[in-house]
PDB file of C-alpha atoms in Angstrom:
ATOM      1  CA  MET A   1     137.282  91.306 121.673  1.00 68.00           C
ATOM      2  CA  GLU A   2     138.981  88.406 119.905  1.00 82.00           C
ATOM      3  CA  ILE A   3     139.068  88.650 116.098  1.00 86.00           C
ATOM      4  CA  ARG A   4     139.757  85.692 113.813  1.00 91.00           C
ATOM      5  CA  ARG A   5     140.190  85.783 110.033  1.00 93.00           C
ATOM      6  CA  LYS A   6     140.404  82.739 107.789  1.00 95.00           C
ATOM      7  CA  THR A   7     140.777  82.444 104.021  1.00 96.00           C
ATOM      8  CA  LEU A   8     138.255  79.974 102.606  1.00 96.00           C
ATOM      9  CA  PHE A   9     138.997  80.371  98.899  1.00 95.00           C
ATOM     10  CA  GLU A  10     141.450  82.317  96.758  1.00 94.00           C
ATOM     11  CA  SER A  11     141.881  82.761  93.015  1.00 89.00           C
ATOM     12  CA  ASP A  12     143.567  85.354  90.817  1.00 86.00           C
ATOM     13  CA  THR A  13     140.452  87.553  90.921  1.00 85.00           C
ATOM     14  CA  LEU A  14     138.533  86.764  94.108  1.00 93.00           C
ATOM     15  CA  GLN A  15     139.256  85.985  97.758  1.00 96.00           C
ATOM     16  CA  ILE A  16     136.548  84.593 100.032  1.00 97.00           C
ATOM     17  CA  GLY A  17     137.169  84.752 103.747  1.00 97.00           C
ATOM     18  CA  LEU A  18     135.531  84.190 107.125  1.00 96.00           C
ATOM     19  CA  PHE A  19     135.626  86.963 109.735  1.00 94.00           C
ATOM     20  CA  GLU A  20     134.671  86.246 113.348  1.00 93.00           C
ATOM     21  CA  ALA A  21     134.682  88.637 116.313  1.00 90.00           C
ATOM     22  CA  SER A  22     133.822  87.126 119.684  1.00 84.00           C
ATOM     23  CA  PRO A  23     131.801  89.163 122.238  1.00 70.00           C
ATOM     24  CA  GLY A  24     133.665  91.908 124.013  1.00 67.00           C
ATOM     25  CA  ALA A  25     133.589  95.586 124.880  1.00 56.00           C
ATOM     26  CA  ASN A  26     131.563  97.981 122.756  1.00 60.00           C
ATOM     27  CA  ALA A  27     134.625  99.782 121.402  1.00 63.00           C
ATOM     28  CA  ARG A  28     136.109 100.739 118.078  1.00 67.00           C
ATOM     29  CA  GLY A  29     139.205  98.995 116.848  1.00 76.00           C
ATOM     30  CA  GLU A  30     142.322 100.496 115.359  1.00 85.00           C
ATOM     31  CA  VAL A  31     142.346 102.295 112.029  1.00 89.00           C
ATOM     32  CA  GLU A  32     142.519  99.728 109.241  1.00 91.00           C
ATOM     33  CA  ARG A  33     142.811  99.676 105.449  1.00 92.00           C
ATOM     34  CA  GLN A  34     142.011  96.942 102.946  1.00 91.00           C
ATOM     35  CA  SER A  35     144.562  96.290 100.244  1.00 92.00           C
ATOM     36  CA  LEU A  36     141.711  95.248  97.919  1.00 93.00           C
ATOM     37  CA  ASN A  37     138.091  96.320  97.559  1.00 92.00           C
ATOM     38  CA  ALA A  38     135.912  94.236  99.852  1.00 93.00           C
ATOM     39  CA  ILE A  39     132.290  93.414 100.615  1.00 93.00           C
ATOM     40  CA  ALA A  40     131.325  92.221 104.103  1.00 95.00           C
ATOM     41  CA  LEU A  41     128.204  90.054 104.456  1.00 95.00           C
ATOM     42  CA  PRO A  42     127.409  89.163 108.089  1.00 94.00           C
ATOM     43  CA  PHE A  43     125.873  85.785 108.930  1.00 92.00           C
ATOM     44  CA  SER A  44     125.103  86.910 112.475  1.00 91.00           C
ATOM     45  CA  GLY A  45     125.806  89.669 114.973  1.00 90.00           C
ATOM     46  CA  VAL A  46     126.333  93.321 114.088  1.00 91.00           C
ATOM     47  CA  PHE A  47     129.255  95.632 113.375  1.00 91.00           C
ATOM     48  CA  SER A  48     129.640  99.355 112.722  1.00 90.00           C
ATOM     49  CA  LYS A  49     132.006 100.814 110.153  1.00 90.00           C
ATOM     50  CA  HIS A  50     133.294 104.330 110.925  1.00 89.00           C
ATOM     51  CA  ASP A  51     134.990 106.030 107.981  1.00 84.00           C
ATOM     52  CA  ALA A  52     134.682 109.738 108.854  1.00 80.00           C
ATOM     53  CA  PRO A  53     133.903 111.872 111.941  1.00 80.00           C
ATOM     54  CA  GLY A  54     130.232 111.476 112.814  1.00 75.00           C
ATOM     55  CA  ARG A  55     129.594 109.016 109.991  1.00 78.00           C
ATOM     56  CA  HIS A  56     129.106 105.278 110.314  1.00 83.00           C
ATOM     57  CA  VAL A  57     127.147 102.454 108.747  1.00 86.00           C
ATOM     58  CA  ILE A  58     125.762  99.300 110.350  1.00 89.00           C
ATOM     59  CA  GLY A  59     126.454  95.820 109.008  1.00 91.00           C
ATOM     60  CA  THR A  60     123.813  93.178 109.767  1.00 92.00           C
ATOM     61  CA  PRO A  61     122.725  89.900 108.109  1.00 93.00           C
ATOM     62  CA  SER A  62     120.278  91.958 106.013  1.00 91.00           C
ATOM     63  CA  HIS A  63     122.871  94.213 104.400  1.00 89.00           C
ATOM     64  CA  ALA A  64     126.099  94.362 102.437  1.00 91.00           C
ATOM     65  CA  VAL A  65     128.836  96.841 103.400  1.00 91.00           C
ATOM     66  CA  PHE A  66     131.550  97.970 100.985  1.00 89.00           C
ATOM     67  CA  PHE A  67     135.173  98.708 101.933  1.00 90.00           C
ATOM     68  CA  ALA A  68     137.202 100.653  99.376  1.00 88.00           C
ATOM     69  CA  ALA A  69     140.820  99.650  98.834  1.00 90.00           C
ATOM     70  CA  ASP A  70     143.257 101.833 100.819  1.00 90.00           C
ATOM     71  CA  ALA A  71     140.449 103.871 102.472  1.00 89.00           C
ATOM     72  CA  PRO A  72     140.871 104.195 106.290  1.00 92.00           C
ATOM     73  CA  TYR A  73     138.127 102.980 108.638  1.00 91.00           C
ATOM     74  CA  ARG A  74     137.485 101.676 112.138  1.00 91.00           C
ATOM     75  CA  ILE A  75     135.248  98.775 113.104  1.00 91.00           C
ATOM     76  CA  GLY A  76     133.099  98.718 116.233  1.00 90.00           C
ATOM     77  CA  PHE A  77     130.771  96.108 117.718  1.00 89.00           C
ATOM     78  CA  PRO A  78     127.612  97.696 119.197  1.00 88.00           C
ATOM     79  CA  GLY A  79     126.376  95.931 122.303  1.00 84.00           C
ATOM     80  CA  GLY A  80     129.483  93.768 122.441  1.00 85.00           C
ATOM     81  CA  ILE A  81     127.662  90.869 120.770  1.00 86.00           C
ATOM     82  CA  GLY A  82     130.332  90.282 118.130  1.00 87.00           C
ATOM     83  CA  ASP A  83     129.992  89.437 114.477  1.00 90.00           C
ATOM     84  CA  ARG A  84     130.462  86.584 112.026  1.00 93.00           C
ATOM     85  CA  ALA A  85     130.691  87.407 108.332  1.00 95.00           C
ATOM     86  CA  ILE A  86     131.781  86.189 104.947  1.00 96.00           C
ATOM     87  CA  THR A  87     134.095  88.611 103.113  1.00 97.00           C
ATOM     88  CA  LEU A  88     134.596  88.986  99.367  1.00 96.00           C
ATOM     89  CA  ARG A  89     137.819  90.759  98.380  1.00 96.00           C
ATOM     90  CA  PHE A  90     138.403  91.760  94.765  1.00 92.00           C
ATOM     91  CA  GLY A  91     140.635  93.957  92.627  1.00 88.00           C
ATOM     92  CA  ASP A  92     139.837  96.617  90.056  1.00 82.00           C
ATOM     93  CA  ALA A  93     139.351  93.973  87.349  1.00 81.00           C
ATOM     94  CA  LEU A  94     136.051  92.945  88.971  1.00 83.00           C
ATOM     95  CA  ALA A  95     134.950  96.441  89.993  1.00 80.00           C
ATOM     96  CA  PRO A  96     131.880  97.633  88.017  1.00 74.00           C
ATOM     97  CA  GLU A  97     132.125 100.814  85.982  1.00 64.00           C
ATOM     98  CA  TRP A  98     129.872 102.784  88.344  1.00 64.00           C
ATOM     99  CA  LEU A  99     132.122 102.101  91.335  1.00 66.00           C
ATOM    100  CA  ASP A 100     134.513 104.961  92.080  1.00 57.00           C
ATOM    101  CA  PRO A 101     136.352 104.022  95.281  1.00 51.00           C
ATOM    102  CA  ARG A 102     138.339 107.271  95.428  1.00 50.00           C
ATOM    103  CA  GLY A 103     135.243 109.415  94.920  1.00 44.00           C
ATOM    104  CA  ASN A 104     132.541 107.715  96.961  1.00 46.00           C
ATOM    105  CA  GLY A 105     133.618 104.178  97.793  1.00 43.00           C
ATOM    106  CA  GLY A 106     134.261 104.858 101.465  1.00 41.00           C
ATOM    107  CA  ALA A 107     130.635 105.875 101.984  1.00 43.00           C
ATOM    108  CA  LEU A 108     128.993 103.029 100.099  1.00 47.00           C
ATOM    109  CA  ALA A 109     126.748 100.816 102.167  1.00 50.00           C
ATOM    110  CA  SER A 110     123.403  99.357 101.413  1.00 53.00           C
ATOM    111  CA  ASN A 111     120.246 100.870 102.855  1.00 63.00           C
ATOM    112  CA  ALA A 112     118.474  98.521 100.466  1.00 70.00           C
ATOM    113  CA  LEU A 113     117.977  95.013 101.788  1.00 83.00           C
ATOM    114  CA  LEU A 114     119.837  92.038 100.399  1.00 88.00           C
ATOM    115  CA  PRO A 115     117.510  89.940  98.235  1.00 89.00           C
ATOM    116  CA  ALA A 116     116.513  86.529  99.557  1.00 91.00           C
ATOM    117  CA  LYS A 117     118.606  84.608  97.033  1.00 89.00           C
ATOM    118  CA  ALA A 118     121.731  86.578  97.995  1.00 91.00           C
ATOM    119  CA  MET A 119     121.194  85.769 101.664  1.00 93.00           C
ATOM    120  CA  MET A 120     120.694  82.090 100.892  1.00 91.00           C
ATOM    121  CA  LEU A 121     123.739  81.986  98.644  1.00 91.00           C
ATOM    122  CA  ARG A 122     125.856  83.741 101.302  1.00 94.00           C
ATOM    123  CA  ASN A 123     125.002  81.181 103.983  1.00 93.00           C
ATOM    124  CA  MET A 124     125.063  78.096 101.814  1.00 88.00           C
ATOM    125  CA  LEU A 125     128.355  79.017 100.143  1.00 91.00           C
ATOM    126  CA  GLY A 126     129.912  79.830 103.515  1.00 92.00           C
ATOM    127  CA  THR A 127     128.727  76.528 104.968  1.00 89.00           C
ATOM    128  CA  ARG A 128     130.090  74.508 102.059  1.00 88.00           C
ATOM    129  CA  LEU A 129     133.462  76.263 102.149  1.00 93.00           C
ATOM    130  CA  VAL A 130     133.857  75.822 105.904  1.00 91.00           C
ATOM    131  CA  ARG A 131     133.041  72.117 105.512  1.00 88.00           C
ATOM    132  CA  SER A 132     135.434  71.829 102.515  1.00 89.00           C
ATOM    133  CA  GLU A 133     132.570  70.555 100.359  1.00 84.00           C
ATOM    134  CA  ALA A 134     132.979  73.028  97.468  1.00 82.00           C
ATOM    135  CA  ASP A 135     135.512  72.468  94.708  1.00 81.00           C
ATOM    136  CA  GLN A 136     137.490  75.318  93.114  1.00 85.00           C
ATOM    137  CA  LEU A 137     135.113  75.911  90.197  1.00 76.00           C
ATOM    138  CA  GLU A 138     132.030  75.846  92.412  1.00 82.00           C
ATOM    139  CA  ALA A 139     133.543  78.235  94.954  1.00 88.00           C
ATOM    140  CA  GLU A 140     134.644  80.739  92.326  1.00 87.00           C
ATOM    141  CA  ALA A 141     131.421  80.610  90.293  1.00 83.00           C
ATOM    142  CA  LEU A 142     129.145  81.011  93.300  1.00 86.00           C
ATOM    143  CA  GLY A 143     131.460  83.590  94.866  1.00 90.00           C
ATOM    144  CA  LEU A 144     131.270  85.738  91.738  1.00 88.00           C
ATOM    145  CA  ASP A 145     127.477  85.354  91.693  1.00 86.00           C
ATOM    146  CA  LEU A 146     127.339  86.535  95.299  1.00 91.00           C
ATOM    147  CA  LEU A 147     129.663  89.464  94.588  1.00 90.00           C
ATOM    148  CA  ASP A 148     127.463  90.592  91.708  1.00 85.00           C
ATOM    149  CA  MET A 149     124.293  90.428  93.848  1.00 87.00           C
ATOM    150  CA  SER A 150     125.999  92.274  96.705  1.00 89.00           C
ATOM    151  CA  LEU A 151     127.324  95.084  94.524  1.00 85.00           C
ATOM    152  CA  ASN A 152     123.893  95.546  92.980  1.00 82.00           C
ATOM    153  CA  SER A 153     122.437  95.826  96.482  1.00 82.00           C
ATOM    154  CA  VAL A 154     125.053  98.407  97.470  1.00 76.00           C
ATOM    155  CA  ARG A 155     124.426 100.418  94.333  1.00 71.00           C
ATOM    156  CA  SER A 156     120.664 100.569  94.871  1.00 66.00           C
ATOM    157  CA  GLY A 157     120.973 101.680  98.473  1.00 57.00           C
ATOM    158  CA  GLY A 158     120.776 105.460  98.348  1.00 49.00           C
ATOM    159  CA  ALA A 159     118.721 108.196  96.726  1.00 39.00           C
ATOM    160  CA  ARG A 160     120.357 111.645  96.656  1.00 45.00           C
ATOM    161  CA  LEU A 161     119.050 114.353  99.006  1.00 44.00           C
ATOM    162  CA  ARG A 162     120.380 117.692 100.144  1.00 54.00           C
ATOM    163  CA  PRO A 163     123.476 116.991 102.301  1.00 60.00           C
ATOM    164  CA  GLN A 164     121.881 118.030 105.600  1.00 63.00           C
ATOM    165  CA  ALA A 165     118.673 116.087 104.945  1.00 64.00           C
ATOM    166  CA  GLN A 166     120.659 113.073 103.768  1.00 69.00           C
ATOM    167  CA  ALA A 167     122.799 113.148 106.919  1.00 75.00           C
ATOM    168  CA  THR A 168     119.725 113.372 109.189  1.00 79.00           C
ATOM    169  CA  ARG A 169     118.014 110.490 107.441  1.00 79.00           C
ATOM    170  CA  THR A 170     121.158 108.359 107.427  1.00 80.00           C
ATOM    171  CA  ARG A 171     121.672 108.826 111.174  1.00 85.00           C
ATOM    172  CA  ALA A 172     118.047 107.880 111.821  1.00 87.00           C
ATOM    173  CA  LEU A 173     118.297 104.748 109.681  1.00 88.00           C
ATOM    174  CA  GLN A 174     121.545 103.629 111.279  1.00 88.00           C
ATOM    175  CA  ARG A 175     120.124 104.039 114.804  1.00 91.00           C
ATOM    176  CA  VAL A 176     117.105 101.903 113.928  1.00 92.00           C
ATOM    177  CA  LYS A 177     119.199  99.285 112.131  1.00 91.00           C
ATOM    178  CA  GLU A 178     121.547  99.050 115.100  1.00 91.00           C
ATOM    179  CA  ALA A 179     118.698  98.671 117.611  1.00 94.00           C
ATOM    180  CA  VAL A 180     116.993  95.932 115.576  1.00 93.00           C
ATOM    181  CA  ALA A 181     120.310  94.172 114.943  1.00 91.00           C
ATOM    182  CA  LEU A 182     121.066  94.034 118.675  1.00 92.00           C
ATOM    183  CA  ALA A 183     117.660  92.529 119.522  1.00 93.00           C
ATOM    184  CA  PRO A 184     115.831  91.245 116.421  1.00 92.00           C
ATOM    185  CA  ALA A 185     113.538  88.992 118.469  1.00 93.00           C
ATOM    186  CA  TYR A 186     112.369  91.862 120.674  1.00 93.00           C
ATOM    187  CA  LYS A 187     108.683  92.820 120.399  1.00 90.00           C
ATOM    188  CA  TRP A 188     109.316  96.026 118.483  1.00 91.00           C
ATOM    189  CA  ASN A 189     106.671  98.530 117.483  1.00 88.00           C
ATOM    190  CA  VAL A 190     106.855 101.662 115.339  1.00 86.00           C
ATOM    191  CA  THR A 191     106.590 104.036 118.279  1.00 88.00           C
ATOM    192  CA  LYS A 192     109.628 102.527 120.027  1.00 91.00           C
ATOM    193  CA  LEU A 193     111.715 102.561 116.846  1.00 92.00           C
ATOM    194  CA  ALA A 194     110.614 106.121 116.020  1.00 89.00           C
ATOM    195  CA  GLY A 195     111.815 107.216 119.452  1.00 93.00           C
ATOM    196  CA  ILE A 196     115.220 105.653 118.782  1.00 94.00           C
ATOM    197  CA  ALA A 197     115.385 107.430 115.412  1.00 91.00           C
ATOM    198  CA  ASN A 198     114.250 110.792 116.866  1.00 91.00           C
ATOM    199  CA  LEU A 199     111.511 110.913 114.243  1.00 87.00           C
ATOM    200  CA  SER A 200     107.761 110.797 114.388  1.00 85.00           C
ATOM    201  CA  PRO A 201     106.221 107.380 113.665  1.00 85.00           C
ATOM    202  CA  PHE A 202     104.820 108.724 110.398  1.00 81.00           C
ATOM    203  CA  HIS A 203     108.188 110.150 109.310  1.00 82.00           C
ATOM    204  CA  LEU A 204     110.015 106.944 110.212  1.00 86.00           C
ATOM    205  CA  CYS A 205     107.613 104.888 108.087  1.00 83.00           C
ATOM    206  CA  HIS A 206     108.079 107.339 105.211  1.00 81.00           C
ATOM    207  CA  VAL A 207     111.876 107.206 105.477  1.00 82.00           C
ATOM    208  CA  PHE A 208     111.855 103.411 105.458  1.00 83.00           C
ATOM    209  CA  ARG A 209     109.582 103.185 102.457  1.00 80.00           C
ATOM    210  CA  GLU A 210     111.699 105.678 100.520  1.00 80.00           C
ATOM    211  CA  ALA A 211     115.226 104.645 101.510  1.00 81.00           C
ATOM    212  CA  VAL A 212     114.935 100.942 102.306  1.00 82.00           C
ATOM    213  CA  GLY A 213     112.070 100.060 100.005  1.00 80.00           C
ATOM    214  CA  THR A 214     110.014  98.246 102.619  1.00 84.00           C
ATOM    215  CA  SER A 215     107.952  98.843 105.754  1.00 85.00           C
ATOM    216  CA  VAL A 216     109.394  98.936 109.257  1.00 88.00           C
ATOM    217  CA  TYR A 217     107.563  95.687 110.025  1.00 87.00           C
ATOM    218  CA  ASP A 218     108.979  93.923 106.982  1.00 89.00           C
ATOM    219  CA  TYR A 219     112.460  95.172 107.863  1.00 91.00           C
ATOM    220  CA  VAL A 220     112.292  93.589 111.328  1.00 92.00           C
ATOM    221  CA  LEU A 221     110.914  90.390 109.776  1.00 92.00           C
ATOM    222  CA  HIS A 222     113.746  90.415 107.223  1.00 92.00           C
ATOM    223  CA  GLU A 223     116.335  90.680 110.019  1.00 93.00           C
ATOM    224  CA  ARG A 224     114.753  87.797 111.935  1.00 93.00           C
ATOM    225  CA  LEU A 225     114.673  85.551 108.863  1.00 94.00           C
ATOM    226  CA  ALA A 226     118.249  86.474 107.937  1.00 92.00           C
ATOM    227  CA  ARG A 227     119.457  85.303 111.324  1.00 89.00           C
ATOM    228  CA  THR A 228     117.730  81.933 111.121  1.00 92.00           C
ATOM    229  CA  LEU A 229     119.670  80.771 108.063  1.00 90.00           C
ATOM    230  CA  ASP A 230     122.781  79.779 110.015  1.00 87.00           C
ATOM    231  CA  ALA A 231     120.791  77.675 112.476  1.00 90.00           C
ATOM    232  CA  VAL A 232     118.670  76.066 109.735  1.00 91.00           C
ATOM    233  CA  LEU A 233     121.730  75.077 107.717  1.00 86.00           C
ATOM    234  CA  ASP A 234     123.707  73.961 110.769  1.00 83.00           C
ATOM    235  CA  GLY A 235     121.085  71.359 111.630  1.00 79.00           C
ATOM    236  CA  GLY A 236     121.873  71.312 115.351  1.00 79.00           C
ATOM    237  CA  CYS A 237     118.597  72.822 116.600  1.00 87.00           C
ATOM    238  CA  ASP A 238     115.022  71.794 115.963  1.00 91.00           C
ATOM    239  CA  LEU A 239     112.966  74.262 113.948  1.00 94.00           C
ATOM    240  CA  THR A 240     110.586  75.128 116.786  1.00 95.00           C
ATOM    241  CA  THR A 241     113.497  76.317 118.922  1.00 95.00           C
ATOM    242  CA  ILE A 242     114.891  78.326 116.018  1.00 95.00           C
ATOM    243  CA  ALA A 243     111.487  79.917 115.421  1.00 95.00           C
ATOM    244  CA  LEU A 244     110.913  80.956 119.034  1.00 94.00           C
ATOM    245  CA  ASP A 245     114.485  82.211 119.515  1.00 93.00           C
ATOM    246  CA  ALA A 246     114.097  84.411 116.436  1.00 93.00           C
ATOM    247  CA  GLY A 247     110.903  86.030 117.719  1.00 92.00           C
ATOM    248  CA  PHE A 248     108.269  84.081 115.788  1.00 93.00           C
ATOM    249  CA  ASN A 249     105.132  82.971 117.593  1.00 88.00           C
ATOM    250  CA  SER A 250     105.258  79.348 116.459  1.00 91.00           C
ATOM    251  CA  HIS A 251     106.902  76.792 114.187  1.00 92.00           C
ATOM    252  CA  SER A 252     104.088  77.186 111.631  1.00 93.00           C
ATOM    253  CA  HIS A 253     104.339  80.980 111.594  1.00 92.00           C
ATOM    254  CA  PHE A 254     108.104  80.772 111.048  1.00 95.00           C
ATOM    255  CA  THR A 255     107.773  78.142 108.295  1.00 95.00           C
ATOM    256  CA  ALA A 256     105.133  80.168 106.446  1.00 93.00           C
ATOM    257  CA  ARG A 257     107.213  83.361 106.546  1.00 92.00           C
ATOM    258  CA  PHE A 258     110.386  81.494 105.618  1.00 94.00           C
ATOM    259  CA  ARG A 259     108.735  79.816 102.620  1.00 93.00           C
ATOM    260  CA  HIS A 260     107.189  83.086 101.433  1.00 91.00           C
ATOM    261  CA  PHE A 261     110.527  84.888 101.631  1.00 90.00           C
ATOM    262  CA  PHE A 262     113.028  82.234 100.523  1.00 90.00           C
ATOM    263  CA  GLY A 263     110.763  80.170  98.278  1.00 90.00           C
ATOM    264  CA  CYS A 264     111.216  76.919 100.219  1.00 91.00           C
ATOM    265  CA  THR A 265     110.568  75.598 103.710  1.00 94.00           C
ATOM    266  CA  PRO A 266     113.335  75.426 106.355  1.00 93.00           C
ATOM    267  CA  THR A 267     113.175  71.629 106.153  1.00 92.00           C
ATOM    268  CA  ALA A 268     113.673  71.648 102.371  1.00 89.00           C
ATOM    269  CA  LEU A 269     116.595  74.063 102.630  1.00 88.00           C
ATOM    270  CA  ARG A 270     118.262  71.982 105.340  1.00 84.00           C
ATOM    271  CA  ARG A 271     117.855  68.855 103.219  1.00 83.00           C
ATOM    272  CA  SER A 272     119.286  70.533 100.092  1.00 77.00           C
ATOM    273  CA  ALA A 273     122.268  71.924 101.987  1.00 71.00           C
ATOM    274  CA  ARG A 274     123.303  68.401 102.911  1.00 67.00           C
ATOM    275  CA  SER A 275     123.513  67.429  99.270  1.00 60.00           C
ATOM    276  CA  ALA A 276     126.817  67.761  97.447  1.00 49.00           C
ATOM    277  CA  GLN A 277     125.076  68.418  94.137  1.00 51.00           C
ATOM    278  CA  ILE A 278     125.875  71.914  92.863  1.00 50.00           C
ATOM    279  CA  ALA A 279     122.846  71.760  90.570  1.00 55.00           C
ATOM    280  CA  GLU A 280     120.541  71.605  93.581  1.00 58.00           C
ATOM    281  CA  LEU A 281     122.314  74.513  95.234  1.00 57.00           C
ATOM    282  CA  ARG A 282     122.064  76.691  92.142  1.00 55.00           C
ATOM    283  CA  LYS A 283     118.420  75.783  91.652  1.00 59.00           C
ATOM    284  CA  ILE A 284     117.359  76.764  95.150  1.00 57.00           C
ATOM    285  CA  VAL A 285     119.248  80.071  95.336  1.00 57.00           C
ATOM    286  CA  THR A 286     118.093  81.241  91.914  1.00 55.00           C
ATOM    287  CA  ALA A 287     114.450  80.182  92.252  1.00 55.00           C
ATOM    288  CA  ARG A 288     111.913  82.946  91.672  1.00 44.00           C
ATOM    289  CA  ARG A 289     110.060  84.193  94.727  1.00 43.00           C
ATOM    290  CA  HIS A 290     106.290  83.904  94.595  1.00 39.00           C
TER     291      HIS A 290
END
């Protein structure tokens, strides 16, 4: 597994980086620590963060994962498919009051899904930084917007249960998230996912509604849409190919779902991403969903 890290932007308060892990063995890496608090937001692929015996969380393009400063962890890559993510590193000055890294920071990860505008901002900001199209003010302003959205997602990700019940539910959710992340275009159904979670279909649906805030179907759809953003913004593939590769039945089905979720069509987003006007970027990522 080859790992590459690149700093895309750095200020006194915020560092934005690109993390890429090429395909390799399904193994955990060495124990690591971050010198600053960090949020990881995958564009594609999947990773697992292990921060205690028997406890791990899954990072996918639908979720944000928090890394507390100085807290030990290991990273793994289920299925050996690798990972590509934007990272936001920040000090205590930007940490919200509710965040207590020493008390619970190591366990923070979002069961709640990233909102559509956060996903769009993640991909569009990453694309502009990689292409050196964003100036210092733009990068910092949008980076802070993305950090705020991501922390809110992390905070909303977990209701409190009895420890044993919480652990059982968390393991079930992580197994399902990992399976969907490894094959989002697969023709999933509730029975197959319930078997992976070791729950009944009814219980799995209940757990998803309660912990994730959406249905199992909408979760799979969310993952598929999240993974199309890179290809839409890149512009190298036609939209029909993107749609079919992501598991949608047709170009029209993909476009309808994309517009409903992100508030614009793939064509409109691709066109806006080519513009250097920050006003257009802000308008599209802050637009209200209908």
